[in-house]
Amino acid sequence: MSIRDLRARVEGDPDFLFRYIEEVYRIVERHEEVVRAYITLRPMEEVVKEAEELLRRGTLGPLGGSLVAVKDNISTKGIRTTCGSRMLENYVPPYDATVVERVKAAGGIIIGKTNMDEFAMGSTTENSSFFPTRNPWDLERVPGGSSGGSAAAVAACEATVALGSDTGGSIRLPAAYTGTVGLKPTYGLVSRYGLIAYASSLDQIGPIGRCVDDVARVLSVIAGHDARDSTSLKVEVPDYTQFVREEPLRRYRAVVIEEMVGEGVDRGVVKALEHVINKLEGYGIEVEFRSVPVLEYSLPAYYIIAMAEASSNLARYDGLRYGIHLSAEGLLWTKAYAQVRKIGFGDEVKRRIILGTYVLSEGLYEGYYLKAAKVRRAVYDGFRKLFSEFDFAVSPTAPTPPPRLGEVITDPLKLYSLDINTVPVNLAGLPAISVPGGFVGGLPVGIQLFGPPLSEGVLINVARMVEVIVGYER
Amino acid sequence: MTLALVEVDESKLEGILRDLEKIVEMFNKIRDLNLPDELEPLYTTYLGEGNVREDVEGGVTGSEGHKLLSRELEDGYLKAPRTL
Amino acid sequence: MSARVAIGLEVHAQITSLRTKLFCSCSSDYRGRKPNTNVCPTCLGLPGSLPVLNRVALEKAIALALALNCRISEKLVFVRKHYFYPDLPKNYQISQYDRYGLIPLAVDGSVTIDMGSYSKVIRIRRINVEEDTGRIVYPGGSPLGSTYSLIDYNRAGIALLEIVTEPDFSNPREARVFLEKLGSILEHLDITDTSLEGALRADANISVEGGPRVEIKNIGSPKELEKALGYEITRQLNILKSGGTLERETRHWIKERGITVPSRVKELEGDYRYFPDPDLPPITIPRDLIESIKRGLPELPDLRARRLAEEYGIGSYMASVLVLNKRLCDHFESTVKLCGNPKVVSSILVNEFLRWVDELDLDLSEGLKRLSSERLCGIVDYLEKGVISVKLLKEYVRRVIVEDVGPEKIVESGMTTLSSAEDLEKIVEEVFREFPKAVEDAKRDPRAVNFLVGQVMRKTRGRADPRLTNEIIMRRLRGHESS
């Protein structure tokens, strides 16, 4: 049930909200044992109480009682927030992230916190310190990551809609693998206050939903300036639902970047893309091919930057102020910290912290981090030039359909290569959306649309069109 | 690794080191690039001018502060390891 | 001491005049509060928290940069400086850096210090804006013997200005005068109230005879700075004299014992892994903002000293000493407004008052309270009227400061100039009787007269009018000769 429909029903019949809540919890009960999308599911009584309060308030808000699953790296006051890590296994934030405040004010009800790769480091949710989440479409396969839990919850109807975070593709990849819609906003459009940071210059929070309209609704609620975030844009936020139209709102010129449909991409996926492109052309959208050679370097540049920032953002986890409790008695602080960080962090996190520390160290900084930042500039400029000619780009979100559990997790480089089409977008801070693009071998694949800064309207418009083209109806 | 204060189990050490080597090899693609000096590094894609805030109080005061530290405090102080 | 010495300073000044911290809206008034009650998610570095810059902090920093004649950067770029320590909530400090194309807030400034017989230009390498850390206290009172430490984050995130000089100081005195002058500049700019505990801290780098650099930390005042440096130079020279070698190290100044000891706290120093803070995009510093701040600058010490010298006719060195402390200088001007006599007032303040405050280790504000303008004027009045002599004046100043009483009380106790010729004649007679040998000496050697004058002073407990005493003695001596 879409948010729009839910809201309309509740407006007409407030009691419906309770029946809806019961139904969702029934579904959760049925599926959760296998899917395991949630780390923390709120007790139904609590959710019901909030629903009662919402109805009492008088205004339903744009979300009208939607049950929102929130990725477990987004701070929720009073609700355990673990980041998928032992380090924060029992951490209960004393404040709400800005997006959570806005969701609640807009009539959304938080149903629970979803599973994720530890500290958002991963592309399959297999790096969660607790358990992996399975793809509702094929339980032997991954749902993608790092927002795997959020995407799975939405795909399995265990929530109305979800919030995820995207640093190198962590919203778009799971959306593609689970046949849902996931949007990463322009850097700075959505406040990061309360988002437990992985790589601050790349992170963004965004919605995951079963349809483009849901995603547009949530985006309208969470986007907009926040004085508590220095990287928050001061822009007017439109009602993005006005862009949910089945025809193009104007003449669009689209581009397909050759490097994104190259050798590493599964042929079935390319075919799905071609099908969509053909149909888009039918709507009068011009599609051209271009090469952006610098993209060849975007994956290593991304990981250098992301790991460097991660090693810095995770320095604070020493067990002293929150998280795993550290017994202070007798130990020297360096020993005590090392102990906490040894048991608190999983292997992938440790790898990234070590590498991040490495590339920032004196003597190596210029060769790695500084150069990666230069490559980032080149990617940014490359896209800027491209989007002076075109309105948006279209590509496969992921190079392959969702892999099996265990298939890529043993080889870091293999894991990282899943992000090949998504990371350039984060490097340049651009908005992007992944929308279901059909099936390959019975498995969902996603189409990625991305454009210049603040072009969410265009992307949502085209995404809606793709939704219709693909005919994927819930 | 002392700079990062991160320790790894002995048993996993070899495997992790191998992984690290492979990843550094990938990183070396960047290190070995010849980039023009004039190419300025990009550290943030934030489009606007830096945000600032007025010098106006609005923080948490009093014992509310203690609630932010989810720990048992000793006379209000946070217990921490030795520093010597 | 003719040893070759090079000293550089790294000064941290809190911007105490801000109402809030540097990156969050917690109050900047953290002193005296119960621990961990002046904190918020941002200054605690809670997961998900973010920093937002205090606009006024930037303006104050620009004002200081202008006052120190620095070149101000076009952008303010923040970096993260990483090290692990319990008083550092994020295990990194937000500051600025000066490599890899990153820039401090301001560079290449200068401060001129007046040493009396010469003046010297001290070069300022850079000025940074950064955040302060929390405070560590120890359950036993000292780190030795404590099995754990206690942290209070009330101070974490307070705005600091870091001022780093080139190693231009050649002796401890110069360093002290510089620190006093810097403190005065900060006071005049209404940036720092230097009387607050911990508001002005200094670390010193010293190299003796071209040897390795030794860093001295934990210096809390200009007075301590001079002492610490003096001690350190002696210590190092002793090592060299006895054939030992010096090594590069960090030492801690222990005020109570007057020594430096090797620092046992080895913060994971060395590689701070600086990189631009992604949570704080660079802030453009518009040139017209700098201009408007420049136009609005108050009277700074150098200008003030010049004005004082002109307006009040006091010597330029005297003026330069007065402006080293804003409170002292303000006191001077308000006292002179009350009773004029700028030369006497300035002399009292500089030559007497400061000495006593130093010797008694008194807080300057307390000292000024005791030697209030009214009391000071009272003393000057007595001097003018001849109630007391210059010699007695010094005694009056001392007693007013030590006993915290008004000068009238001291007059009541009878300590006035003995200028009755009759009384003095009697006492001179006594002295002549008691010291016949000195009298004989005095006839031949004028310097022995001082001895006789001194004895008269002793007998009158300093009250004898020196000029009159001298006259009487000289007359008697001449009389003796003839007899």
mmCIF file of N, CA, C and O in Angstrom, chain A residues 22 26 30 79 84 132 137-138 142 192 206 220 225 240 250 290 294 296 319 325 366 375 377 409 432 439:
data_model
loop_
_atom_site.group_PDB
_atom_site.id
_atom_site.type_symbol
_atom_site.label_atom_id
_atom_site.label_comp_id
_atom_site.label_asym_id
_atom_site.label_seq_id
_atom_site.Cartn_x
_atom_site.Cartn_y
_atom_site.Cartn_z
ATOM 1 N N GLU A 22 -1.501 -3.719 12.618
ATOM 2 C CA GLU A 22 -1.587 -5.150 12.949
ATOM 3 C C GLU A 22 -1.165 -6.002 11.777
ATOM 4 O O GLU A 22 -0.444 -6.984 11.930
ATOM 5 N N ARG A 26 1.904 -8.628 11.508
ATOM 6 C CA ARG A 26 1.659 -10.043 11.153
ATOM 7 C C ARG A 26 2.648 -10.467 10.076
ATOM 8 O O ARG A 26 3.233 -11.540 10.136
ATOM 9 N N ARG A 30 5.640 -13.253 10.109
ATOM 10 C CA ARG A 30 5.756 -14.326 9.118
ATOM 11 C C ARG A 30 7.142 -14.384 8.507
ATOM 12 O O ARG A 30 7.716 -15.429 8.319
ATOM 13 N N ILE A 79 15.613 4.864 21.253
ATOM 14 C CA ILE A 79 15.590 3.566 20.563
ATOM 15 C C ILE A 79 17.022 3.186 20.222
ATOM 16 O O ILE A 79 17.749 3.930 19.574
ATOM 17 N N GLY A 84 24.864 -1.587 13.279
ATOM 18 C CA GLY A 84 25.244 -2.937 12.888
ATOM 19 C C GLY A 84 26.540 -3.378 13.543
ATOM 20 O O GLY A 84 27.224 -4.274 13.032
ATOM 21 N N PRO A 132 23.209 -11.677 8.842
ATOM 22 C CA PRO A 132 22.958 -11.113 7.505
ATOM 23 C C PRO A 132 21.464 -10.986 7.271
ATOM 24 O O PRO A 132 20.668 -11.692 7.881
ATOM 25 N N TRP A 137 13.377 -11.548 -2.410
ATOM 26 C CA TRP A 137 13.121 -12.140 -3.710
ATOM 27 C C TRP A 137 13.749 -13.512 -3.856
ATOM 28 O O TRP A 137 13.262 -14.347 -4.598
ATOM 29 N N ASP A 138 14.873 -13.706 -3.185
ATOM 30 C CA ASP A 138 15.547 -15.004 -3.232
ATOM 31 C C ASP A 138 16.368 -15.107 -1.968
ATOM 32 O O ASP A 138 17.398 -14.456 -1.819
ATOM 33 N N VAL A 142 21.835 -11.964 -1.376
ATOM 34 C CA VAL A 142 21.950 -10.780 -0.516
ATOM 35 C C VAL A 142 20.956 -9.708 -0.955
ATOM 36 O O VAL A 142 20.578 -9.659 -2.127
ATOM 37 N N ARG A 192 22.560 15.770 7.704
ATOM 38 C CA ARG A 192 23.255 14.599 8.231
ATOM 39 C C ARG A 192 23.308 14.617 9.757
ATOM 40 O O ARG A 192 23.946 13.760 10.370
ATOM 41 N N GLY A 206 18.646 8.964 2.594
ATOM 42 C CA GLY A 206 17.620 9.024 1.546
ATOM 43 C C GLY A 206 16.546 7.983 1.757
ATOM 44 O O GLY A 206 16.701 7.068 2.575
ATOM 45 N N SER A 220 10.366 14.899 0.241
ATOM 46 C CA SER A 220 9.811 16.228 0.514
ATOM 47 C C SER A 220 9.801 16.523 2.005
ATOM 48 O O SER A 220 9.928 17.670 2.421
ATOM 49 N N HIS A 225 17.065 22.774 4.570
ATOM 50 C CA HIS A 225 18.127 23.285 5.419
ATOM 51 C C HIS A 225 17.978 22.912 6.897
ATOM 52 O O HIS A 225 16.873 22.923 7.441
ATOM 53 N N TYR A 240 8.135 17.292 -3.979
ATOM 54 C CA TYR A 240 8.641 16.468 -5.063
ATOM 55 C C TYR A 240 7.565 15.609 -5.723
ATOM 56 O O TYR A 240 7.785 15.081 -6.812
ATOM 57 N N ARG A 250 9.395 17.989 -19.684
ATOM 58 C CA ARG A 250 9.878 18.817 -20.789
ATOM 59 C C ARG A 250 10.755 17.932 -21.654
ATOM 60 O O ARG A 250 10.893 16.741 -21.376
ATOM 61 N N ARG A 290 28.306 8.643 -24.277
ATOM 62 C CA ARG A 290 29.511 9.442 -24.085
ATOM 63 C C ARG A 290 30.510 8.647 -23.252
ATOM 64 O O ARG A 290 30.125 7.809 -22.441
ATOM 65 N N VAL A 294 37.862 9.453 -16.996
ATOM 66 C CA VAL A 294 38.366 9.538 -15.624
ATOM 67 C C VAL A 294 37.626 8.579 -14.693
ATOM 68 O O VAL A 294 38.129 8.205 -13.639
ATOM 69 N N GLU A 296 37.356 5.602 -14.820
ATOM 70 C CA GLU A 296 38.130 4.388 -14.599
ATOM 71 C C GLU A 296 38.803 4.428 -13.227
ATOM 72 O O GLU A 296 39.055 3.400 -12.610
ATOM 73 N N GLY A 319 35.033 3.462 23.822
ATOM 74 C CA GLY A 319 34.363 2.847 24.958
ATOM 75 C C GLY A 319 34.199 3.754 26.168
ATOM 76 O O GLY A 319 33.617 3.358 27.176
ATOM 77 N N HIS A 325 31.118 -0.947 27.151
ATOM 78 C CA HIS A 325 31.636 -0.354 28.369
ATOM 79 C C HIS A 325 33.049 -0.804 28.635
ATOM 80 O O HIS A 325 33.382 -1.961 28.561
ATOM 81 N N GLU A 366 50.278 12.737 0.390
ATOM 82 C CA GLU A 366 50.271 13.333 -0.948
ATOM 83 C C GLU A 366 50.061 12.307 -2.045
ATOM 84 O O GLU A 366 49.391 12.582 -3.033
ATOM 85 N N VAL A 375 41.591 13.415 -8.230
ATOM 86 C CA VAL A 375 40.775 12.602 -9.132
ATOM 87 C C VAL A 375 39.306 12.941 -8.929
ATOM 88 O O VAL A 375 38.521 13.044 -9.877
ATOM 89 N N ARG A 377 38.110 15.784 -8.085
ATOM 90 C CA ARG A 377 37.863 17.040 -8.808
ATOM 91 C C ARG A 377 37.638 16.746 -10.282
ATOM 92 O O ARG A 377 36.748 17.321 -10.908
ATOM 93 N N ILE A 409 31.787 -11.962 -0.396
ATOM 94 C CA ILE A 409 32.239 -11.392 0.870
ATOM 95 C C ILE A 409 33.665 -11.762 1.233
ATOM 96 O O ILE A 409 34.315 -11.092 2.031
ATOM 97 N N ALA A 432 20.868 10.848 -7.221
ATOM 98 C CA ALA A 432 20.671 9.660 -8.057
ATOM 99 C C ALA A 432 19.535 8.833 -7.500
ATOM 100 O O ALA A 432 19.267 8.856 -6.292
ATOM 101 N N PHE A 439 13.741 -7.868 -14.585
ATOM 102 C CA PHE A 439 14.350 -9.035 -13.954
ATOM 103 C C PHE A 439 15.358 -9.678 -14.875
ATOM 104 O O PHE A 439 15.192 -9.682 -16.103
#
